[in-house]
Coordinates of C-alpha atoms in Angstrom, one line a residue:
Chain U
M77 CA -8.3 -9.4 -17.8
N78 CA -8.2 -7.8 -20.8
I79 CA -11.5 -6.9 -23.2
L80 CA -12.3 -6.0 -26.3
I81 CA -14.9 -4.7 -27.4
I82 CA -15.7 -5.2 -31.7
G83 CA -18.6 -2.4 -32.5
G84 CA -17.2 -0.9 -29.5
A85 CA -19.3 2.7 -31.5
G86 CA -23.0 0.6 -31.4
V87 CA -25.8 0.7 -28.6
V88 CA -25.1 -2.7 -27.8
G89 CA -21.6 -2.3 -27.8
Q90 CA -22.1 0.8 -25.0
K91 CA -24.2 -0.4 -23.0
L92 CA -21.2 -3.5 -22.7
A93 CA -18.9 -2.0 -22.0
T94 CA -20.1 0.1 -19.5
S95 CA -22.6 -2.2 -17.7
L96 CA -18.6 -5.0 -17.5
A97 CA -17.7 -0.8 -15.8
A98 CA -19.8 -1.2 -12.9
R99 CA -19.4 -4.9 -12.0
G100 CA -15.7 -4.4 -12.7
T101 CA -15.0 -9.0 -13.1
L102 CA -15.1 -11.3 -15.4
R103 CA -14.8 -14.2 -15.7
G104 CA -14.0 -14.0 -12.4
Q105 CA -10.8 -12.0 -12.6
E106 CA -10.7 -8.1 -12.5
I107 CA -11.5 -6.2 -15.9
S108 CA -7.6 -4.1 -16.1
R109 CA -8.5 -2.4 -19.7
I110 CA -11.5 -2.6 -22.0
T111 CA -10.7 -1.4 -25.8
L112 CA -13.7 -0.1 -27.8
A113 CA -12.9 -0.8 -31.3
D114 CA -15.1 0.5 -34.5
V115 CA -15.3 1.8 -38.0
V116 CA -16.0 5.4 -36.4
A117 CA -14.0 6.2 -33.0
P118 CA -16.7 4.8 -30.1
T119 CA -17.2 7.0 -27.3
V120 CA -15.2 6.2 -24.5
I121 CA -17.0 5.2 -20.8
E122 CA -16.4 6.4 -17.5
A123 CA -14.9 3.5 -15.2
P124 CA -11.9 2.4 -12.9
F125 CA -9.2 1.0 -15.4
P126 CA -8.6 2.1 -18.8
V127 CA -10.4 2.2 -21.3
D128 CA -8.8 2.5 -25.4
T129 CA -10.5 3.4 -28.2
V130 CA -9.6 2.8 -32.0
K131 CA -10.8 3.1 -34.7
C132 CA -10.2 -0.1 -36.7
D133 CA -11.2 -2.2 -40.0
I134 CA -12.5 -5.3 -39.9
T135 CA -12.0 -5.6 -43.8
D136 CA -8.2 -5.4 -43.2
P137 CA -6.1 -8.0 -41.6
A138 CA -3.2 -5.9 -40.6
S139 CA -6.0 -3.5 -38.8
M140 CA -7.1 -6.6 -36.8
A141 CA -3.7 -8.1 -35.9
A142 CA -2.6 -4.1 -34.4
T143 CA -6.7 -4.0 -32.7
I144 CA -6.2 -7.6 -31.1
A145 CA -3.5 -6.9 -28.8
A146 CA -1.6 -9.7 -27.8
D147 CA -2.7 -10.4 -24.0
T148 CA -6.9 -10.2 -24.8
D149 CA -8.6 -11.5 -23.6
V150 CA -12.1 -11.2 -24.3
I151 CA -12.9 -10.7 -27.7
Y152 CA -17.6 -9.2 -28.5
L153 CA -17.7 -9.3 -31.7
L154 CA -20.5 -7.0 -32.0
A155 CA -20.1 -5.7 -35.5
A156 CA -22.4 -5.7 -38.4
I157 CA -23.5 -4.5 -41.8
V158 CA -27.2 -5.1 -40.9
S159 CA -30.1 -7.0 -42.2
G160 CA -31.4 -4.1 -44.1
Q161 CA -27.3 -2.4 -45.5
A162 CA -26.5 -5.7 -45.7
E163 CA -29.9 -6.9 -48.5
A164 CA -28.6 -4.1 -50.5
E165 CA -25.4 -3.5 -50.7
F166 CA -24.6 -7.1 -51.6
D167 CA -20.7 -7.5 -51.7
L168 CA -20.3 -5.0 -48.7
G169 CA -22.6 -6.8 -46.2
W170 CA -20.0 -10.7 -47.1
N171 CA -16.8 -8.4 -46.5
I172 CA -17.3 -7.3 -44.1
N173 CA -19.8 -9.5 -42.3
M174 CA -18.3 -12.5 -43.3
H175 CA -14.8 -11.1 -44.7
G176 CA -14.9 -9.2 -41.3
T177 CA -15.1 -12.0 -39.6
I178 CA -12.7 -14.1 -40.4
N179 CA -10.2 -11.7 -40.1
V180 CA -10.9 -11.7 -36.0
L181 CA -11.3 -15.6 -35.7
E182 CA -7.7 -15.1 -37.9
R183 CA -5.7 -12.9 -35.1
A184 CA -7.5 -14.6 -32.1
R185 CA -6.5 -18.4 -34.1
A186 CA -2.3 -16.2 -34.3
L187 CA -2.3 -15.0 -30.5
G188 CA -1.9 -18.5 -29.8
T189 CA -3.6 -17.7 -26.2
K190 CA -7.0 -19.7 -27.8
P191 CA -9.5 -16.1 -26.5
V192 CA -13.0 -15.6 -25.7
V193 CA -14.5 -14.2 -28.8
V194 CA -18.9 -13.5 -28.3
F195 CA -19.4 -13.6 -31.8
S196 CA -23.3 -11.7 -32.4
S197 CA -25.3 -13.4 -33.8
S198 CA -28.8 -12.9 -34.9
V199 CA -33.1 -14.7 -35.4
A200 CA -32.2 -13.8 -38.9
V201 CA -30.8 -17.3 -39.1
Y202 CA -34.1 -18.5 -39.0
G203 CA -36.6 -18.5 -42.5
G204 CA -38.3 -20.3 -45.0
D205 CA -40.5 -23.3 -45.0
T206 CA -38.7 -24.4 -41.9
P207 CA -41.4 -25.7 -39.5
D208 CA -42.6 -24.4 -36.3
P209 CA -41.4 -23.9 -33.2
I210 CA -37.9 -22.8 -33.6
T211 CA -35.8 -25.4 -31.6
D212 CA -32.1 -25.7 -31.1
F213 CA -32.0 -27.8 -33.7
S214 CA -34.0 -26.6 -36.4
S215 CA -32.7 -25.5 -39.5
L216 CA -31.1 -22.8 -40.6
N217 CA -32.9 -20.9 -43.8
P218 CA -31.7 -17.2 -44.1
Q219 CA -34.5 -15.3 -46.3
T220 CA -31.5 -12.6 -45.9
S221 CA -27.8 -11.8 -47.1
Y222 CA -27.3 -10.6 -43.6
G223 CA -29.0 -14.1 -42.0
A224 CA -26.9 -16.3 -44.3
Q225 CA -23.9 -14.2 -43.1
K226 CA -24.3 -14.6 -40.1
A227 CA -24.9 -18.4 -39.9
I228 CA -22.0 -18.8 -41.4
G229 CA -20.2 -17.0 -38.7
E230 CA -22.0 -19.3 -36.2
M231 CA -20.0 -22.1 -37.9
M232 CA -17.5 -21.0 -37.7
V233 CA -16.5 -20.3 -34.4
T234 CA -18.3 -23.6 -33.3
D235 CA -15.0 -25.3 -36.0
Y236 CA -12.8 -22.6 -34.6
S237 CA -13.7 -23.4 -31.4
R238 CA -13.3 -27.4 -31.5
K239 CA -10.5 -27.1 -33.1
G240 CA -8.8 -25.5 -29.6
F241 CA -7.8 -22.6 -31.8
I242 CA -10.3 -19.9 -29.9
D243 CA -13.5 -20.2 -27.0
G244 CA -16.4 -19.1 -29.5
R245 CA -19.3 -18.7 -29.0
A246 CA -21.8 -17.6 -30.6
F247 CA -25.7 -16.0 -29.9
R248 CA -28.6 -15.9 -31.9
L249 CA -29.8 -11.9 -30.7
P250 CA -33.8 -11.1 -30.9
T251 CA -34.4 -7.8 -32.3
I252 CA -33.1 -5.2 -29.0
S253 CA -35.8 -3.3 -28.4
V254 CA -36.3 -0.4 -27.0
R255 CA -32.5 0.6 -28.7
P256 CA -31.7 4.0 -27.9
G257 CA -30.2 6.6 -30.7
K258 CA -31.4 7.4 -33.6
P259 CA -33.0 4.3 -36.9
N260 CA -30.4 3.1 -38.3
A261 CA -30.5 0.3 -41.6
A262 CA -31.6 -2.7 -40.4
A263 CA -35.2 -3.4 -41.2
S264 CA -35.9 -3.7 -37.5
S265 CA -35.6 -0.1 -36.4
F266 CA -39.3 1.2 -36.5
M267 CA -39.5 -2.0 -34.2
S268 CA -37.2 0.6 -31.1
S269 CA -38.5 3.6 -33.2
I270 CA -42.0 3.9 -32.7
F271 CA -41.9 3.1 -29.0
R272 CA -38.6 5.6 -28.7
E273 CA -39.6 8.0 -30.5
P274 CA -43.2 8.7 -29.1
L275 CA -41.5 7.9 -25.4
N276 CA -39.8 11.1 -26.8
G277 CA -42.6 12.9 -27.6
V278 CA -41.7 12.3 -31.7
A279 CA -43.5 10.6 -34.7
A280 CA -42.7 7.6 -35.6
N281 CA -43.9 4.7 -38.3
C282 CA -44.7 2.1 -37.8
P283 CA -44.3 -0.1 -42.0
V284 CA -46.3 -3.7 -40.6
D285 CA -49.5 -3.8 -39.1
D286 CA -50.2 -4.2 -35.5
S287 CA -50.9 -8.6 -35.1
F288 CA -47.9 -8.6 -36.5
P289 CA -45.5 -10.9 -33.9
H290 CA -41.9 -10.7 -33.8
Y291 CA -39.7 -12.1 -30.9
Y292 CA -37.4 -9.6 -29.1
L293 CA -35.0 -8.2 -26.1
S294 CA -34.5 -4.9 -24.0
P295 CA -31.0 -3.3 -24.5
R296 CA -30.2 -4.2 -20.6
K297 CA -31.3 -7.6 -20.7
C298 CA -29.0 -8.2 -23.1
V299 CA -26.2 -7.0 -22.1
E300 CA -26.5 -9.3 -19.1
N301 CA -27.2 -11.9 -21.3
L302 CA -24.0 -10.9 -23.4
I303 CA -21.7 -11.1 -19.8
I304 CA -23.0 -14.8 -18.8
G305 CA -21.9 -15.9 -22.3
A306 CA -18.8 -15.2 -22.0
E307 CA -18.6 -17.2 -18.6
I308 CA -20.0 -19.6 -19.6
P309 CA -17.2 -22.2 -19.0
A310 CA -17.1 -23.6 -22.4
E311 CA -17.6 -27.7 -21.5
D312 CA -20.6 -26.0 -21.2
F313 CA -21.6 -25.4 -25.1
G314 CA -22.2 -29.2 -26.0
P315 CA -20.5 -29.7 -29.7
N316 CA -22.3 -26.2 -30.8
R317 CA -21.1 -22.9 -29.9
A318 CA -24.7 -20.5 -31.2
V319 CA -27.3 -20.4 -28.9
Q320 CA -30.0 -18.8 -28.8
L321 CA -30.9 -16.3 -26.8
P322 CA -34.1 -15.8 -24.9
G323 CA -36.7 -13.2 -25.9
R324 CA -39.8 -12.8 -25.9
M325 CA -43.1 -13.2 -28.4
W326 CA -45.4 -10.0 -28.9
T327 CA -47.6 -8.7 -31.7
I328 CA -46.4 -5.1 -32.5
R329 CA -50.2 -4.3 -30.9
Q330 CA -49.1 -6.2 -27.1
C331 CA -45.9 -3.2 -27.3
I332 CA -48.6 -0.8 -27.7
D333 CA -50.3 -1.6 -25.5
A334 CA -47.3 -2.6 -22.9
M335 CA -46.1 0.8 -23.3
T336 CA -49.5 3.1 -22.6
A337 CA -49.2 1.0 -19.5
V338 CA -46.2 2.4 -18.1
A339 CA -46.2 6.2 -20.2
G340 CA -49.9 6.6 -20.5
P341 CA -52.2 7.3 -23.5
E342 CA -49.5 10.3 -25.7
P343 CA -46.8 8.6 -26.6
A344 CA -48.9 5.6 -28.8
K345 CA -51.3 8.7 -30.2
L346 CA -47.4 9.7 -32.1
I347 CA -47.6 6.5 -34.0
T348 CA -48.6 6.9 -37.7
W349 CA -49.2 3.3 -40.1
N350 CA -47.8 4.1 -43.4
D351 CA -47.1 0.1 -45.0
D352 CA -43.9 -0.1 -46.8
P353 CA -44.1 -2.9 -48.8
V354 CA -40.1 -3.7 -49.4
I355 CA -39.3 -4.1 -45.2
R356 CA -42.4 -5.9 -44.3
Q357 CA -41.0 -8.5 -47.1
I358 CA -37.9 -8.8 -44.7
V359 CA -38.6 -8.9 -41.3
K360 CA -42.3 -10.9 -42.3
G361 CA -39.8 -13.4 -43.7
W362 CA -38.5 -13.7 -39.9
R363 CA -39.4 -16.0 -36.8
F364 CA -40.7 -15.4 -33.7
D365 CA -42.3 -18.9 -32.2
L366 CA -38.8 -19.5 -30.6
R367 CA -37.9 -21.9 -27.7
P368 CA -34.5 -21.4 -26.9
E369 CA -34.3 -23.9 -24.2
K370 CA -30.3 -23.7 -24.0
A371 CA -29.6 -20.7 -23.3
L372 CA -32.6 -21.3 -20.2
R373 CA -30.7 -24.2 -19.7
L374 CA -26.7 -22.1 -19.6
G375 CA -28.8 -19.4 -17.0
M376 CA -30.0 -17.3 -19.4
S377 CA -33.3 -14.9 -19.2
A378 CA -36.0 -13.2 -21.3
D379 CA -37.9 -9.9 -20.2
D380 CA -40.1 -10.5 -18.2
S381 CA -42.6 -8.3 -20.2
F382 CA -43.0 -5.9 -22.7
E383 CA -43.5 -3.2 -20.2
D384 CA -40.0 -3.2 -18.6
N385 CA -38.4 -3.4 -21.7
I386 CA -40.2 0.3 -22.0
R387 CA -39.2 1.1 -18.5
Y388 CA -35.5 0.2 -19.3
Y389 CA -35.6 2.6 -21.7
I390 CA -36.7 4.8 -19.0
E391 CA -34.3 4.5 -16.6
D392 CA -31.1 4.0 -19.4
D393 CA -31.4 6.1 -22.0
R394 CA -34.9 8.6 -22.6
P395 CA -32.7 11.6 -22.9
Chain H
M90 CA -25.7 -26.1 -74.1
N91 CA -21.7 -25.4 -72.4
I92 CA -20.8 -27.4 -69.9
L93 CA -17.7 -27.4 -66.5
I94 CA -17.4 -29.5 -64.5
I95 CA -15.3 -27.9 -62.2
G96 CA -13.4 -31.6 -60.2
G97 CA -13.8 -33.2 -63.3
A98 CA -11.0 -35.8 -63.0
G99 CA -12.3 -37.2 -59.7
V100 CA -14.8 -40.5 -59.5
V101 CA -17.4 -38.8 -60.0
G102 CA -16.6 -35.1 -62.0
Q103 CA -15.9 -38.4 -64.4
K104 CA -18.3 -40.5 -64.1
L105 CA -20.8 -37.5 -64.6
A106 CA -19.4 -36.4 -67.9
T107 CA -19.6 -40.7 -69.4
S108 CA -23.1 -39.9 -68.6
L109 CA -23.3 -36.8 -70.0
A110 CA -21.5 -38.2 -72.9
A111 CA -24.5 -41.0 -73.2
R112 CA -27.3 -38.6 -72.8
G113 CA -25.7 -35.8 -75.3
T114 CA -28.7 -34.0 -73.9
L115 CA -28.9 -31.6 -70.3
R116 CA -32.1 -29.3 -69.4
G117 CA -33.6 -30.1 -72.4
Q118 CA -30.8 -29.5 -74.7
E119 CA -27.7 -30.2 -76.7
I120 CA -25.1 -30.7 -75.0
S121 CA -22.0 -28.2 -76.9
R122 CA -18.9 -29.3 -75.3
I123 CA -18.1 -30.4 -71.6
T124 CA -14.7 -28.6 -70.2
L125 CA -13.4 -31.2 -67.2
A126 CA -11.1 -28.5 -65.4
D127 CA -9.5 -30.2 -62.1
V128 CA -6.1 -28.3 -60.2
V129 CA -4.8 -31.9 -62.6
A130 CA -5.3 -32.7 -65.9
P131 CA -8.4 -34.4 -65.7
T132 CA -8.4 -37.1 -68.8
V133 CA -10.3 -36.5 -71.5
I134 CA -14.1 -38.9 -72.3
E135 CA -15.4 -40.2 -75.4
A136 CA -18.3 -37.9 -76.2
P137 CA -19.8 -36.8 -80.0
F138 CA -18.6 -33.0 -79.0
P139 CA -15.6 -31.7 -77.5
V140 CA -14.1 -31.7 -74.9
D141 CA -12.0 -30.0 -73.5
T142 CA -9.8 -30.7 -70.4
V143 CA -7.9 -27.8 -68.5
K144 CA -5.5 -27.5 -65.5
C145 CA -7.6 -25.0 -62.5
D146 CA -6.5 -23.4 -59.1
I147 CA -9.6 -23.3 -57.6
T148 CA -7.8 -20.7 -55.5
D149 CA -6.9 -17.7 -57.6
P150 CA -10.2 -15.5 -58.8
A151 CA -7.8 -15.6 -62.2
S152 CA -7.7 -18.9 -63.3
M153 CA -11.5 -19.0 -62.3
A154 CA -12.2 -16.3 -64.6
A155 CA -10.6 -17.9 -67.4
T156 CA -11.2 -21.3 -66.5
I157 CA -15.2 -20.4 -66.0
A158 CA -15.9 -19.5 -70.0
A159 CA -18.4 -16.4 -69.9
D160 CA -21.4 -19.0 -71.8
T161 CA -21.0 -21.9 -69.4
D162 CA -24.5 -22.7 -69.2
V163 CA -23.6 -25.2 -65.8
I164 CA -21.2 -25.3 -63.4
Y165 CA -20.7 -28.5 -62.1
L166 CA -18.5 -27.7 -58.5
L167 CA -17.6 -31.1 -57.2
A168 CA -14.0 -30.4 -56.0
A169 CA -13.2 -30.6 -53.2
I170 CA -10.2 -31.0 -49.7
V171 CA -11.6 -33.8 -48.7
S172 CA -12.8 -34.9 -44.5
G173 CA -9.8 -36.4 -43.4
Q174 CA -7.5 -34.0 -45.1
A175 CA -9.6 -30.9 -44.3
E176 CA -9.3 -32.1 -40.5
A177 CA -5.2 -32.7 -41.0
E178 CA -4.9 -30.0 -43.3
F179 CA -6.4 -26.8 -41.9
D180 CA -5.5 -23.7 -43.5
L181 CA -5.6 -25.9 -46.8
G182 CA -9.3 -27.3 -46.1
W183 CA -10.8 -23.9 -45.3
N184 CA -9.0 -21.6 -48.7
I185 CA -10.1 -24.9 -51.0
N186 CA -13.5 -25.3 -49.7
M187 CA -15.0 -22.1 -48.8
H188 CA -11.8 -20.1 -50.5
G189 CA -12.6 -21.9 -53.7
T190 CA -16.3 -21.5 -53.9
I191 CA -16.6 -18.0 -53.4
N192 CA -14.3 -17.7 -56.0
V193 CA -16.2 -20.0 -58.8
L194 CA -19.4 -17.9 -56.9
E195 CA -18.3 -14.8 -58.1
R196 CA -16.8 -16.1 -61.9
A197 CA -20.6 -17.0 -62.5
R198 CA -22.1 -13.8 -61.0
A199 CA -19.4 -11.9 -62.7
L200 CA -21.1 -13.6 -66.3
G201 CA -24.6 -12.2 -65.6
T202 CA -26.0 -15.5 -67.9
K203 CA -27.8 -16.5 -64.3
P204 CA -26.4 -20.0 -64.9
V205 CA -27.3 -23.2 -63.2
V206 CA -24.7 -24.0 -60.5
V207 CA -25.1 -27.5 -58.4
F208 CA -22.9 -27.5 -55.1
S209 CA -21.5 -30.8 -54.1
S210 CA -22.2 -30.3 -50.4
S211 CA -21.2 -34.0 -48.2
V212 CA -23.7 -35.7 -45.3
A213 CA -20.5 -34.3 -42.9
V214 CA -22.4 -30.9 -42.3
Y215 CA -24.6 -32.4 -40.1
G216 CA -24.0 -34.0 -36.6
G217 CA -23.7 -33.2 -33.0
D218 CA -26.2 -33.8 -30.6
T219 CA -28.7 -32.7 -33.5
P220 CA -31.5 -36.2 -32.7
D221 CA -32.7 -38.1 -35.1
P222 CA -33.3 -38.2 -37.5
I223 CA -32.4 -35.8 -39.8
T224 CA -34.7 -34.4 -42.1
D225 CA -34.4 -31.5 -44.2
F226 CA -35.5 -29.8 -41.4
S227 CA -33.1 -30.4 -38.8
S228 CA -29.8 -29.0 -37.9
L229 CA -26.5 -28.3 -39.8
N230 CA -24.0 -29.1 -37.5
P231 CA -21.0 -30.5 -38.7
Q232 CA -17.8 -31.6 -36.4
T233 CA -16.0 -31.6 -39.0
S234 CA -13.9 -28.6 -40.7
Y235 CA -15.6 -30.0 -43.6
G236 CA -18.5 -30.6 -42.7
A237 CA -18.2 -26.6 -42.0
Q238 CA -17.0 -25.7 -45.3
K239 CA -19.7 -27.4 -47.2
A240 CA -23.0 -25.8 -45.0
I241 CA -21.4 -22.9 -45.7
G242 CA -21.2 -23.0 -49.8
E243 CA -24.6 -24.2 -48.9
M244 CA -25.6 -21.0 -47.6
M245 CA -23.9 -19.3 -50.3
V246 CA -25.6 -21.3 -53.1
T247 CA -28.6 -20.3 -51.8
D248 CA -27.9 -16.6 -50.9
Y249 CA -25.9 -15.4 -54.9
S250 CA -29.9 -17.4 -56.1
R251 CA -32.1 -16.2 -53.8
K252 CA -30.8 -13.2 -55.4
G253 CA -30.6 -14.2 -59.2
F254 CA -26.9 -13.8 -59.7
I255 CA -26.8 -17.4 -60.3
D256 CA -29.6 -20.8 -59.8
G257 CA -27.2 -22.8 -58.2
R258 CA -28.2 -26.1 -56.4
A259 CA -26.0 -28.2 -53.0
F260 CA -27.1 -31.5 -52.7
R261 CA -25.7 -33.4 -49.5
L262 CA -24.0 -37.3 -51.4
P263 CA -24.2 -39.7 -48.9
T264 CA -20.9 -42.1 -48.7
I265 CA -20.5 -42.7 -52.7
S266 CA -19.3 -47.1 -52.4
V267 CA -18.3 -48.8 -54.1
R268 CA -16.2 -45.7 -55.2
P269 CA -14.0 -47.5 -57.6
G270 CA -9.8 -46.2 -58.4
K271 CA -7.6 -45.8 -55.7
P272 CA -8.0 -45.3 -51.1
N273 CA -7.9 -41.3 -51.0
A274 CA -8.1 -38.8 -47.8
A275 CA -11.3 -39.2 -46.7
A276 CA -12.1 -40.2 -44.2
S277 CA -14.8 -42.9 -45.7
S278 CA -12.6 -44.3 -47.9
F279 CA -12.1 -47.4 -46.0
M280 CA -16.7 -48.0 -47.2
S281 CA -15.4 -48.4 -50.8
S282 CA -11.7 -50.0 -50.4
I283 CA -13.4 -52.7 -47.9
F284 CA -15.3 -53.8 -50.8
R285 CA -13.8 -52.5 -54.2
E286 CA -10.7 -54.4 -52.9
P287 CA -11.7 -57.5 -52.4
L288 CA -13.7 -57.7 -55.7
N289 CA -10.5 -56.8 -57.1
G290 CA -8.4 -60.1 -55.5
V291 CA -6.3 -57.4 -52.7
A292 CA -6.6 -57.0 -48.2
A293 CA -8.2 -54.5 -47.9
N294 CA -9.0 -52.7 -43.7
C295 CA -11.9 -52.1 -42.0
P296 CA -11.2 -49.9 -39.6
V297 CA -14.6 -50.1 -37.3
D298 CA -16.3 -52.8 -36.3
D299 CA -18.7 -54.4 -38.6
S300 CA -22.3 -53.0 -36.5
F301 CA -21.3 -50.2 -37.6
P302 CA -24.3 -47.9 -39.8
H303 CA -24.4 -45.4 -42.4
Y304 CA -25.3 -43.7 -45.8
Y305 CA -24.7 -45.1 -48.5
L306 CA -25.4 -44.4 -52.1
S307 CA -23.8 -45.6 -56.0
P308 CA -22.0 -43.3 -58.3
R309 CA -23.7 -44.7 -61.3
K310 CA -27.0 -43.6 -59.0
C311 CA -24.9 -40.1 -57.4
V312 CA -24.7 -39.9 -61.0
E313 CA -28.1 -40.1 -62.1
N314 CA -29.2 -37.3 -58.8
L315 CA -26.5 -35.1 -59.6
I316 CA -28.2 -34.3 -63.3
I317 CA -32.0 -35.3 -62.0
G318 CA -30.4 -32.0 -60.1
A319 CA -29.3 -29.6 -63.1
E320 CA -33.0 -29.6 -64.3
I321 CA -34.7 -29.5 -61.1
P322 CA -37.1 -26.3 -62.1
A323 CA -35.5 -23.5 -59.6
E324 CA -38.8 -23.0 -58.6
D325 CA -39.4 -26.2 -57.4
F326 CA -36.2 -26.0 -54.4
G327 CA -38.7 -22.5 -52.4
P328 CA -36.4 -21.1 -50.2
N329 CA -33.5 -23.4 -49.8
R330 CA -30.8 -24.4 -52.5
A331 CA -29.6 -27.2 -50.7
V332 CA -30.6 -30.3 -50.6
Q333 CA -30.3 -34.6 -49.6
L334 CA -29.8 -36.9 -52.1
P335 CA -30.9 -40.5 -51.8
G336 CA -29.4 -43.1 -49.9
R337 CA -29.6 -45.6 -47.3
M338 CA -28.4 -46.5 -44.0
W339 CA -26.6 -50.2 -44.0
T340 CA -24.1 -51.6 -41.5
I341 CA -21.1 -52.9 -42.6
R342 CA -22.3 -56.0 -42.0
Q343 CA -24.8 -56.1 -44.0
C344 CA -23.1 -54.4 -46.8
I345 CA -20.0 -57.1 -46.7
D346 CA -23.0 -59.5 -46.9
A347 CA -24.5 -58.2 -50.1
M348 CA -20.7 -58.3 -51.3
T349 CA -21.1 -62.0 -50.5
A350 CA -25.4 -62.8 -52.5
V351 CA -23.4 -61.1 -55.4
A352 CA -19.8 -62.7 -55.4
G353 CA -19.3 -65.1 -53.2
P354 CA -17.6 -65.9 -50.0
E355 CA -13.6 -64.8 -51.2
P356 CA -13.5 -61.3 -50.7
A357 CA -14.6 -61.0 -47.7
K358 CA -12.0 -62.9 -46.1
L359 CA -9.8 -60.1 -47.4
I360 CA -11.3 -57.5 -45.1
T361 CA -8.9 -57.2 -41.8
W362 CA -10.0 -55.9 -38.9
N363 CA -7.8 -53.5 -36.9
D364 CA -9.1 -50.2 -35.2
D365 CA -8.5 -46.7 -35.8
P366 CA -8.9 -44.4 -33.8
V367 CA -8.3 -40.9 -35.8
I368 CA -10.8 -42.4 -38.5
R369 CA -12.9 -44.0 -36.0
Q370 CA -13.7 -40.4 -34.2
I371 CA -14.3 -38.9 -37.6
V372 CA -17.1 -41.5 -39.0
K373 CA -18.8 -41.6 -35.8
G374 CA -19.7 -38.5 -35.6
W375 CA -21.1 -39.5 -38.8
R376 CA -25.4 -39.4 -39.0
F377 CA -26.8 -42.1 -40.5
D378 CA -30.7 -41.8 -40.0
L379 CA -31.8 -39.8 -42.3
R380 CA -34.5 -39.0 -44.5
P381 CA -34.4 -37.4 -47.4
E382 CA -38.2 -36.6 -48.2
K383 CA -37.4 -33.6 -50.2
A384 CA -35.1 -34.9 -52.8
L385 CA -37.5 -37.5 -53.3
R386 CA -40.4 -35.0 -53.7
L387 CA -38.4 -33.6 -56.5
G388 CA -37.7 -37.1 -58.9
M389 CA -34.5 -37.6 -57.1
S390 CA -34.1 -41.3 -55.7
A391 CA -31.7 -43.8 -53.7
D392 CA -30.2 -47.9 -54.6
D393 CA -32.1 -50.3 -54.1
S394 CA -30.4 -52.5 -52.3
F395 CA -26.4 -52.5 -51.2
E396 CA -25.9 -55.8 -54.1
D397 CA -27.3 -53.4 -56.6
N398 CA -24.3 -51.2 -55.2
I399 CA -22.0 -54.3 -56.0
R400 CA -22.9 -55.4 -58.8
Y401 CA -23.1 -51.3 -60.6
Y402 CA -19.2 -51.0 -59.6
I403 CA -18.4 -55.5 -61.0
E404 CA -20.4 -53.5 -64.3
D405 CA -19.0 -50.2 -64.4
D406 CA -15.5 -50.2 -62.3
R407 CA -13.8 -53.2 -62.2
P408 CA -10.8 -53.5 -64.3

């Protein structure tokens, strides 16, 4: 079982690799190797099998041919230009998020071995005038370029799978929180930083008011679901390989209260409240009333409470 | 008002040009020129203004730069590899239907004038386990490569419009019947030929049984709607530029009875009934219970009866 994680330098990629290393198996087979590939050289992780790190360019078919070895069994495609940056840099977003995905799918197809391809999509595929609640059969109505690019990736994963070129699976990630590390260009970045920074004793700004509702999943649960996602029998997907991952809807206020319940009253005092209209415009178009029935049927699950999300951050990531 | 029709050699392209020539105006302005572009040289049409015909390669950005003149006001993008061929020739389908669409959108964007782009999508975007009835907010769940490519084109048209690069509109065409001319590689080709050929005194085969229900629009009404489609004020589309065109659901039996009502009992006797599992497999995945409320609200309309479809063929097209 040779596993490649494209986007292996990222938070989810690193945690996924660490989790796979601890398990030692995937799809009932011993893992023989994990390759972490990214646009920057990924940090190597501890494992009882070889772990390679590769710098690659997803927009270059030759780089993808070199990165996706002929004996790759499972490819996780987690690399992306995130929402805020794809909105600011139109061509870069399409180039990485759509053309990059095409390059990965084409290389996977060229292997001729029908590898498993796990594609990370996003709740950003929803939006516009699609009525709530969002079910597995709601129209994708993205209101950002990032969302459109992810919706397109899903369509390609399903079509390449239907044709038998790959065994693809696409999962729409809720906003991942509490995400460790530094703020990034994702419009959702604050939905981690207003917990992470205060838990580390540092101030952080909330650019929307505390009634803002959103749909969350912890990194720990996200990785659990992505591993399940690679193991689901292909036939269980039915005629569409794209599935909304389970998450839970909470308001910013509920999340802050959960942080206070776990870590006491001090962290919440470090949150500042300066409105940011650009961020607000993007995130208010996102959906939060989601009913991920297919994922639940496939054995995936959400966090039980945002207290858990806070606890996981403290246990897994707090410096 | 300089209009370009890409796919101008096709049935809809030719009829659209003829109809525009008869009107003389579009979007409240006098038409100064129509250019018919296609992979083969289109037939020129009669008009009170210059009509150019151009051979072009939609997969070549340079060809698109040469074809889409700087002063183009409205671009109709009707060119496509049809469903049956896109299923049989995977790379060709993606190359023309997706990469070709990208080339047109990129050239339209490069003009810097925000041209109107009318993109022809298809009911093939629906399918799979999406529940009936299909509304404006049903999930796109294509079960053919053609359907996936059209769904992707829609997403791009909406995103390019949202960013202000074009004023795009995407319309999902029902199966166009009675389509004049010769059978083509569309899986839906028989849904015209079993009426057209018998009305011309020639035998034609029906590859499915006569209870098969489908969703139809006549060429005459299709062109009417595509002209309305270019004229709808941009703001009336709301947050999604893709709209299901109105059509009507009839079974093959109902359509044959309509032909008999208009043209007498002889044509129906020329239909043969040899099952074709490949065609059946494709078309049985298509949807027929459609509720195109947005298009009706935008002023578009369907045929009143399939008798009309038969009459329009006799009036407009029968040799």
